[in-house]
Short mmCIF file of C-alpha atoms in Angstrom, two decimals:
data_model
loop_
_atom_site.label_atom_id
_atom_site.label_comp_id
_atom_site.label_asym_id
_atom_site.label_seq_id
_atom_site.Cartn_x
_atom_site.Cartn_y
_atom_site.Cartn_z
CA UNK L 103 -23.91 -53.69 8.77
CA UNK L 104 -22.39 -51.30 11.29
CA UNK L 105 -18.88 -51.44 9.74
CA UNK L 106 -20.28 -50.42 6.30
CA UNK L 107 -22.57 -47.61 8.14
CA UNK L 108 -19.29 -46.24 9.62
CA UNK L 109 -17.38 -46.36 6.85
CA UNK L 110 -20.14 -44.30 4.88
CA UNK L 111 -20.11 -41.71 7.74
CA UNK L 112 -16.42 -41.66 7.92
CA UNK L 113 -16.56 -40.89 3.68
CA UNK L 114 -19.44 -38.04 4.41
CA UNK L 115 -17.17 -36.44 7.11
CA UNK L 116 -13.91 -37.23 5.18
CA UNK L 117 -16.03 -35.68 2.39
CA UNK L 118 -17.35 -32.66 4.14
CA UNK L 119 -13.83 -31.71 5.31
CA UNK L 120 -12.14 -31.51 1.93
CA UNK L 121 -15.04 -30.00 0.66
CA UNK L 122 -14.73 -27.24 3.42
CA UNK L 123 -10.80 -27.25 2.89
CA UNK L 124 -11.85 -25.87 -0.75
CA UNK L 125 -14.20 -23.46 0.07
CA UNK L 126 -11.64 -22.21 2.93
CA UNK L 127 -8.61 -22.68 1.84
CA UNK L 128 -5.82 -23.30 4.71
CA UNK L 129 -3.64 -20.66 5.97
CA UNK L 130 -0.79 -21.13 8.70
CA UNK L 131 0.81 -18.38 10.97
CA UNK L 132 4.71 -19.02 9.94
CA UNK L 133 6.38 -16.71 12.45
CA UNK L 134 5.30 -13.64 13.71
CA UNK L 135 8.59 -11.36 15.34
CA UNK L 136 8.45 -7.96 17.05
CA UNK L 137 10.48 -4.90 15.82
CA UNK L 138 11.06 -3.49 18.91
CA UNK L 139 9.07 -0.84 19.13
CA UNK L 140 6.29 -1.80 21.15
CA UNK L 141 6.44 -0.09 24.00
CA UNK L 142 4.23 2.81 25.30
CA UNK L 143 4.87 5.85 23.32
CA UNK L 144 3.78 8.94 21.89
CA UNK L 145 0.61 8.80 20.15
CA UNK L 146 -1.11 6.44 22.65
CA UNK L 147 -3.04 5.26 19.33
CA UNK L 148 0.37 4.70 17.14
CA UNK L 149 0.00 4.06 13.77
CA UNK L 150 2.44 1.83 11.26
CA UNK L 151 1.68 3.42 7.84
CA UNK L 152 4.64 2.08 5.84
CA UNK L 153 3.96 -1.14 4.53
CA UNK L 154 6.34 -4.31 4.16
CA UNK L 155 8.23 -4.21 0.47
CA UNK L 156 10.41 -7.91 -0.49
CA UNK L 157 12.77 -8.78 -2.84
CA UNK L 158 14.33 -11.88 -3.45
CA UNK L 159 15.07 -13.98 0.16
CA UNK L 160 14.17 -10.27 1.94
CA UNK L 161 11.78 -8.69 3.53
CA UNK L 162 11.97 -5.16 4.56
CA UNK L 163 10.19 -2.47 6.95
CA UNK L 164 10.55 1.18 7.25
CA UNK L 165 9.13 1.71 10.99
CA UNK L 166 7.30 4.53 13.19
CA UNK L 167 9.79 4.40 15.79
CA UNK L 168 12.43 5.51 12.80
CA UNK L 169 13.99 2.64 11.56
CA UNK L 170 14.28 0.20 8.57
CA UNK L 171 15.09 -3.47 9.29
CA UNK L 172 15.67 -5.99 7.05
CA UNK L 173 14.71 -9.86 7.51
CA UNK L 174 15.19 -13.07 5.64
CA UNK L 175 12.15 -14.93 4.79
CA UNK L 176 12.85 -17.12 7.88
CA UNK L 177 12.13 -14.20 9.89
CA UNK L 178 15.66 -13.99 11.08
CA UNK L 179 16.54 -10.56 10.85
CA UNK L 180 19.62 -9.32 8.74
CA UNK L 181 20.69 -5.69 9.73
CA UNK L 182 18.26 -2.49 11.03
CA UNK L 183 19.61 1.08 10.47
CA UNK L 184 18.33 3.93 12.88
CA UNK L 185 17.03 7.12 10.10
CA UNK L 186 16.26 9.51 12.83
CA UNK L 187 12.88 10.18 11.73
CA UNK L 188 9.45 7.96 11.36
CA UNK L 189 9.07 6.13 7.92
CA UNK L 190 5.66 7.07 6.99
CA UNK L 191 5.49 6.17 3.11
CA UNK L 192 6.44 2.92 1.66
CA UNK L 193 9.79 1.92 0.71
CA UNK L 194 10.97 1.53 -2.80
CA UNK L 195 13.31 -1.58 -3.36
CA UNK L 196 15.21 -0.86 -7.02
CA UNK L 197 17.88 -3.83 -7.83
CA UNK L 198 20.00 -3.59 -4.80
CA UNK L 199 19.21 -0.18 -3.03
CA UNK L 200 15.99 0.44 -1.10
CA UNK L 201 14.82 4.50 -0.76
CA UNK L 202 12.82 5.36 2.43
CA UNK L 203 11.40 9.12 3.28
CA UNK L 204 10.96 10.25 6.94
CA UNK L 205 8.90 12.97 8.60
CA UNK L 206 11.65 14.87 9.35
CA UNK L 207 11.86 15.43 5.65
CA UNK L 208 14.75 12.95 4.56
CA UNK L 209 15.32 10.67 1.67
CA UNK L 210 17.33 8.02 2.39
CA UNK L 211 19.01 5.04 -0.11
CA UNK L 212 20.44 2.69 1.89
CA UNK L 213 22.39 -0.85 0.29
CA UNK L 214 19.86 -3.44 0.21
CA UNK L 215 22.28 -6.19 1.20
CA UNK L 216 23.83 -4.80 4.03
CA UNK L 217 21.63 -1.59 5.36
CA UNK L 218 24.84 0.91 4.81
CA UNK L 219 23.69 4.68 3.48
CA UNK L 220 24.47 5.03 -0.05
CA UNK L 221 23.32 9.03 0.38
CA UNK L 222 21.10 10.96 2.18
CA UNK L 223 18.96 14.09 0.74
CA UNK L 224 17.44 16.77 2.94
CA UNK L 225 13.55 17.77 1.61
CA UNK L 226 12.74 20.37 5.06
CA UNK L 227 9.24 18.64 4.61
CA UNK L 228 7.48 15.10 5.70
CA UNK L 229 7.59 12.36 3.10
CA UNK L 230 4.76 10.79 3.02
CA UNK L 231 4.08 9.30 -0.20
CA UNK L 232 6.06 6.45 -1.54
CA UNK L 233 8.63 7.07 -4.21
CA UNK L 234 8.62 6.14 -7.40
CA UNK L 235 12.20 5.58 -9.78
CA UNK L 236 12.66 6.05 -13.81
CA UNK L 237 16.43 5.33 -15.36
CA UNK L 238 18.45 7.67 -12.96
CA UNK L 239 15.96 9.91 -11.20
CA UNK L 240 13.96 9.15 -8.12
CA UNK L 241 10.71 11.08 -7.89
CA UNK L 242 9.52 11.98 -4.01
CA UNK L 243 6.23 13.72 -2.73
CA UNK L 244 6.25 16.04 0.04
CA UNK L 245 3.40 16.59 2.60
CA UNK L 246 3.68 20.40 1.38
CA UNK L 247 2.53 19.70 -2.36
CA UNK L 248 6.06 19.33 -3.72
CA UNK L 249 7.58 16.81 -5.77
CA UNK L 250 11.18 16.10 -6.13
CA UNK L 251 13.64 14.32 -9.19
CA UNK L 252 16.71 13.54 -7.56
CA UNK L 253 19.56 11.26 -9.22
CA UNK L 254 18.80 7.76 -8.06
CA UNK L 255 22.17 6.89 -7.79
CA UNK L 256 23.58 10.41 -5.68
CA UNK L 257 20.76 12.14 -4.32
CA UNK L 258 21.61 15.16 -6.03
CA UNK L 259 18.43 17.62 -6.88
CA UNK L 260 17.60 17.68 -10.42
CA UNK L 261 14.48 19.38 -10.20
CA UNK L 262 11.43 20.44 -7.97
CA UNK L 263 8.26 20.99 -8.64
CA UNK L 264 5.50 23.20 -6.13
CA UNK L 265 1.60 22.81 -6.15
CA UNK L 266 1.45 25.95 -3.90
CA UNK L 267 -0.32 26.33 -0.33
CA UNK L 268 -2.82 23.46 1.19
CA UNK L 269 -6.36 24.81 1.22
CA UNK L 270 -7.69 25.91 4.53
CA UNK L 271 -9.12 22.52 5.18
CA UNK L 272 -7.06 19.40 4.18
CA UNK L 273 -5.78 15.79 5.08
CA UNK L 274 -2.02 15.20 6.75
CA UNK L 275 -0.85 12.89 4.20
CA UNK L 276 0.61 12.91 0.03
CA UNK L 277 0.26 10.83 -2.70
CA UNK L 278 2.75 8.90 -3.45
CA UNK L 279 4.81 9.33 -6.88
CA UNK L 280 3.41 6.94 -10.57
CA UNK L 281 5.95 6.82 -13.18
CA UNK L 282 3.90 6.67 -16.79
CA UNK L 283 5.89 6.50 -20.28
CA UNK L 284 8.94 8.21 -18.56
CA UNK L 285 6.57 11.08 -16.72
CA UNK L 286 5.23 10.98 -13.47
CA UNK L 287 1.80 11.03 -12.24
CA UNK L 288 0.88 12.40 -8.51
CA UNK L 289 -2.04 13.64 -6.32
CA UNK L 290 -2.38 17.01 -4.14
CA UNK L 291 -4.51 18.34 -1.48
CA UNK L 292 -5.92 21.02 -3.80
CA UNK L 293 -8.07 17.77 -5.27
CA UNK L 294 -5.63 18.29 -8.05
CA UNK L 295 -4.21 15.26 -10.03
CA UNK L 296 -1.07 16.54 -12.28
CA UNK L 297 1.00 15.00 -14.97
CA UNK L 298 4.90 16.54 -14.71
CA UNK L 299 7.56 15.60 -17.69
CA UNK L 300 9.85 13.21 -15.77
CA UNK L 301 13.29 14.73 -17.19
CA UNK L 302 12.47 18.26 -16.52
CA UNK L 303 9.72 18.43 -14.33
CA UNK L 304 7.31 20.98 -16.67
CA UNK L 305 3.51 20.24 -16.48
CA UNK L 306 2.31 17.93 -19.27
CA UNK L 307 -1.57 18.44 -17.92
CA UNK L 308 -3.37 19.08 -14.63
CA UNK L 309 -6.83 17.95 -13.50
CA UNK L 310 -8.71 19.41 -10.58
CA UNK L 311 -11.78 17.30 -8.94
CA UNK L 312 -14.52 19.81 -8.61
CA UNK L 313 -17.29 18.07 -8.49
CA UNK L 314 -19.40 16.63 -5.42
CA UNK L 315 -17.00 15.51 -2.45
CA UNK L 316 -17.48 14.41 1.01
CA UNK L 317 -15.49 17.32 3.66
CA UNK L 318 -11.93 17.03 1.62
CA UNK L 319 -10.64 17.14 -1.94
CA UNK L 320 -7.39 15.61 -1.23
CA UNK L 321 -6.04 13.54 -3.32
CA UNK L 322 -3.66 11.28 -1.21
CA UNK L 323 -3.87 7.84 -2.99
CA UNK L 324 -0.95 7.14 -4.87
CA UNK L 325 -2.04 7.30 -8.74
CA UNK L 326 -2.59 2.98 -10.43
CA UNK L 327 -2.41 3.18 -13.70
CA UNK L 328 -4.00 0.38 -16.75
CA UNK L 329 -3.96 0.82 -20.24
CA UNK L 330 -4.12 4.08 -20.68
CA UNK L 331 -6.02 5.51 -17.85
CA UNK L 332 -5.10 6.71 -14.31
CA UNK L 333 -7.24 5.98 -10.89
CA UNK L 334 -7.23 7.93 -7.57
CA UNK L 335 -9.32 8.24 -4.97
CA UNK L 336 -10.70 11.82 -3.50
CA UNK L 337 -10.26 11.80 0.38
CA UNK L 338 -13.57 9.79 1.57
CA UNK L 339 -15.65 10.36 -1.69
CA UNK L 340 -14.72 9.63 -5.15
CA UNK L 341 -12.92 7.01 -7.35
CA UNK L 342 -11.90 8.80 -10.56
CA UNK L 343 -11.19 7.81 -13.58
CA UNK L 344 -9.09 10.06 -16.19
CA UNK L 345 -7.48 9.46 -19.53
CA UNK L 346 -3.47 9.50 -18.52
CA UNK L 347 -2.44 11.21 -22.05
CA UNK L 348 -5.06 14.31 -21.54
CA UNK L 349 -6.11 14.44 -18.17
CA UNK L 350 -9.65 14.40 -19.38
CA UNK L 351 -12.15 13.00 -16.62
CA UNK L 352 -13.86 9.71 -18.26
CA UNK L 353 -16.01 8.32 -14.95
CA UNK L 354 -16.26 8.64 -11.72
CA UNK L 355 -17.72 6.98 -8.99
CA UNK L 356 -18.51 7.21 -5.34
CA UNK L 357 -16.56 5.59 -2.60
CA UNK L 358 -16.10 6.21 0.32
CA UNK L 359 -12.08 5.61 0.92
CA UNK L 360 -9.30 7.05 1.07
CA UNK L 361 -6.59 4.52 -0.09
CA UNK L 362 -5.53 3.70 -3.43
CA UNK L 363 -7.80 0.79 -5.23
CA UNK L 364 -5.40 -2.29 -6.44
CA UNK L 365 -5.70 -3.41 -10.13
CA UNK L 366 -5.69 -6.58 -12.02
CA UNK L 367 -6.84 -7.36 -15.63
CA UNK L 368 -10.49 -6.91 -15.61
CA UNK L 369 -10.99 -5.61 -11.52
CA UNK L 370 -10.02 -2.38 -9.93
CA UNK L 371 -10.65 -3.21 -5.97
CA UNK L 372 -10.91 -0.35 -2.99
CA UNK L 373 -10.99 -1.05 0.75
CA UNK L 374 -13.40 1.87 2.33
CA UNK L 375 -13.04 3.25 5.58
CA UNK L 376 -16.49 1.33 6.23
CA UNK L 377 -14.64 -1.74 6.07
CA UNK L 378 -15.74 -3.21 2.89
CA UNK L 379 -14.21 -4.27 -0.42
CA UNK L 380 -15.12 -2.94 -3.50
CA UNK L 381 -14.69 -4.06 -6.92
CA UNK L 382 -15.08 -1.75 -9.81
CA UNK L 383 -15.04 -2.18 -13.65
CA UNK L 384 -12.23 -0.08 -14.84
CA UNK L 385 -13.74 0.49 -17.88
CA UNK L 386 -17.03 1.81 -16.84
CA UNK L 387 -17.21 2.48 -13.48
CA UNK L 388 -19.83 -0.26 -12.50
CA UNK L 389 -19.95 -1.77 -9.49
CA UNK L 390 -18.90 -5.68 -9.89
CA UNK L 391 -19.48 -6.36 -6.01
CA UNK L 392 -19.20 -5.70 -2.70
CA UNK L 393 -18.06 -7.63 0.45
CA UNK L 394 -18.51 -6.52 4.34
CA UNK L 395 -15.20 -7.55 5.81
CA UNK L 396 -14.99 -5.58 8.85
CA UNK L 397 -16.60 -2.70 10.51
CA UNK L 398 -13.77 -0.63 9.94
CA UNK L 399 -11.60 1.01 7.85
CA UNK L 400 -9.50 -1.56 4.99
CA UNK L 401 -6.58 -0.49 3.89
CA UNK L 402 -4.85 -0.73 0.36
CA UNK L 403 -5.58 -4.26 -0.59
CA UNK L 404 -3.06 -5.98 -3.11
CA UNK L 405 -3.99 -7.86 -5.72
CA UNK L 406 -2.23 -11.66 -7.41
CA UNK L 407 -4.52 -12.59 -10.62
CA UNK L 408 -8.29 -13.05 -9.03
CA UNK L 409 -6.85 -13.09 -5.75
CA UNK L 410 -7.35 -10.59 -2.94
CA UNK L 411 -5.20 -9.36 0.05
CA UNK L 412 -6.07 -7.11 2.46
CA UNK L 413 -5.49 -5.64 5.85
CA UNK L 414 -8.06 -3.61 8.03
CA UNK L 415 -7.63 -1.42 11.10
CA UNK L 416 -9.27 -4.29 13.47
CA UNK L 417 -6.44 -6.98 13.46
CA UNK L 418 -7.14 -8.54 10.47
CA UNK L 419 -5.55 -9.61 7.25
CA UNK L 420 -7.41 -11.83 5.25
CA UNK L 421 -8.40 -12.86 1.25
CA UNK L 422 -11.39 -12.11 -0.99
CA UNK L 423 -12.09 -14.24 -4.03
CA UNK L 424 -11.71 -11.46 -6.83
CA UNK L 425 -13.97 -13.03 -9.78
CA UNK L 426 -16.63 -14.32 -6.78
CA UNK L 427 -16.28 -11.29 -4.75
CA UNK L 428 -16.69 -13.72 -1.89
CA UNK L 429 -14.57 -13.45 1.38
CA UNK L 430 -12.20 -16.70 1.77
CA UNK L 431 -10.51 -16.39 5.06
CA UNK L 432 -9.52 -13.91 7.94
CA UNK L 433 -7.25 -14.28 10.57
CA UNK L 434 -8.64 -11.55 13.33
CA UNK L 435 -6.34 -11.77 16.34
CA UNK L 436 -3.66 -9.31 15.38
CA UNK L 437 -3.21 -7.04 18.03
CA UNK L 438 -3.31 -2.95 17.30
CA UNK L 439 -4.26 -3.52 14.15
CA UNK L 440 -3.15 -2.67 10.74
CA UNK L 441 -2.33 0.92 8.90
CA UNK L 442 -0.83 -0.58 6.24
CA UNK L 443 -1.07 -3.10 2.95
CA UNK L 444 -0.07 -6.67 2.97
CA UNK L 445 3.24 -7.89 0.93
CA UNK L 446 2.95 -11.45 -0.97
CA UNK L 447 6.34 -12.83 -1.76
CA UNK L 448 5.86 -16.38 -2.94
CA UNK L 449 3.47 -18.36 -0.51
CA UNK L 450 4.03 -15.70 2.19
CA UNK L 451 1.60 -12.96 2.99
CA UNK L 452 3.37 -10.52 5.02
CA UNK L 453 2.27 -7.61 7.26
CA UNK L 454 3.38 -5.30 9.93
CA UNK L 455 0.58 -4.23 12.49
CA UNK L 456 0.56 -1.23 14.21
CA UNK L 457 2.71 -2.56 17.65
CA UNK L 458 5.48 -3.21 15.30
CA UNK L 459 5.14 -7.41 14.77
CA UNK L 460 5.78 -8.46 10.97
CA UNK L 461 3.44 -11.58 10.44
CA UNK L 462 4.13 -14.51 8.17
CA UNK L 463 1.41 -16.04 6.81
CA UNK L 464 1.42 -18.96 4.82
CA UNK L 465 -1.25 -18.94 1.67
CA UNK L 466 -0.45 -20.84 -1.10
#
């Protein structure tokens, strides 16, 4: 009798465990490796804004401290390459070259492989929004409201475009470049969202937010575009919604954020500076659900099928079940915190926290 009572309660707990092992599914901390650049420096509050970018067995970092390192997925690292200048937007990664801005205004393209400099161009102005590439050109945002085409493979200029002066009161920060049917698609301070012909850098359309906002207008998400119609958020207020052929505004909605929402099929999702997760229908606008994650701010959460990835300025980097809107696990004990979005590569989440250690989590 007290064999068969144990092995009932050993099948309940044996149960209850894989029941909780789906609900929760496992995560492991692979490696975890310091760039470097954790020491005591100017800000005392740094900030890692550029976020992790991979391609095949690589992973690669543009850093605060100035420069881009490349590691294998081991976490062994490959080659780093001082750029004189913080890497504030993310990298690029385009077959074998990888293009990084700085804040002292240049564009690098360095050789993926082996961290050499393919060519160097000179803006005179912070990049700060992550470039964006189209057959030969390379399109980069300024933190002045200018966009630049240069030729992908020699840096030369090609053409520039200006958005004019900031208004009195605005954001530090850009939008990064969106390439659309050849054109591409960025954000300005001004609240404007503008549409430039990709081979000659005319405007196609422009569209200024002028409705209800929060204390800004800028526009410093990075454009996401589906279907046939373009989202950005307005600094800490709005999530808009415009047709990307016209320009013409077709919703918007209020959220409080001020990083670009991540897309997939039916879900547009937007970490707020509240620290929740948002999901949105892209068609309409409506709210699908909402999850408290943290009590502060998320930043740009990525998105595989119904799956969820995230970051957020406490230390943690966790998952949300997209379809559910449920939260499935965080890991909370990353020091400094995060400024900047998650990369998945296979069953590797990767991230970069604000101290300058790249994380390697293992979700599968």
């Amino acid at each position: 009798m007290r064999r068969t009572s144990l092995a009932i309660l050993a099948f309940l707990l044996l149960g209850g465990a894989i029941a909780f092992a789906a609900e929760f599914p496992r995560y492991a901390i692979h490696w975890v490796r310091p760039l470097d650049f954790d020491r005591i420096m100017l800000p005392w509050n740094p900030v890692q804004r550029s976020a992790p970018v991979s391609g095949g067995d690589r992973i690669y970092v543009g850093t605060r401290e100035g420069t881009a390192f490349a590691y294998d997925l081991h976490g062994n690292r490959v080659w780093s390459r001082a750029l004189g200048g913080a890497v504030e937007a993310d990298a690029l990664l385009v077959g074998d070259t990888l293009y990084l801005g700085t804040v002292t205004g240049s564009v690098f393209a360095l050789d993926a492989q082996n961290g050499d400099v393919r060519w160097r161009y000179f803006t005179g102005h912070e990049v700060l929004g992550r470039p964006a590439a189209h057959e030969d050109r390379l399109f980069v945002t300024t933190g002045n409201n200018q966009v630049y085409a240069l030729d992908r493979n020699s840096g030369e200029w090609r053409w520039q475009y200006a958005r004019g002066d900031d208004p009195q009161l605005s954001i530090r920060g850009a939008a990064g470049a969106t390439v659309f049917e050849g054109d591409v698609l960025t954000g300005f301070s001004d609240g404007a969202v503008v549409r430039l012909d990709g081979a000659t850098g005319q405007v196609e359309w422009s569209q200024r937010w002028t409705g209800e906002a929060a204390r800004f207008t800028d526009i410093d998400s990075t454009p996401v575009i589906l279907g046939n119609r373009v989202y950005v958020v307005v600094y800490g207020s709005r999530l808009l919604c415009m047709d990307a052929a016209s320009g013409n505004m077709i919703w918007s909605e209020p959220v409080v954020s001020h990083e670009a929402p991540a897309v997939a099929g039916d879900r547009l999702v937007v970490g707020t500076l509240s620290g929740e997760l948002k999901a949105f229908d892209p068609a309409t606008g409506r709210n699908l659900w909402t999850v408290p994650v943290t009590r502060t701010w998320i930043n740009r959460p990525i998105m595989e099928g119904s799956r969820v990835f995230f970051t957020d300025a406490a230390g943690g980097v966790g998952e949300v079940d997209g379809r559910a809107g449920t939260l499935r696990w965080r890991y909370d004990r990353a020091v400094s915190g995060f400024s900047a979005a998650p990369e998945r590569r296979g069953a590797g989440l990767f991230a970069l926290t604000n101290l300058g250690s790249l994380y390697r989590i293992h979700v599968p």
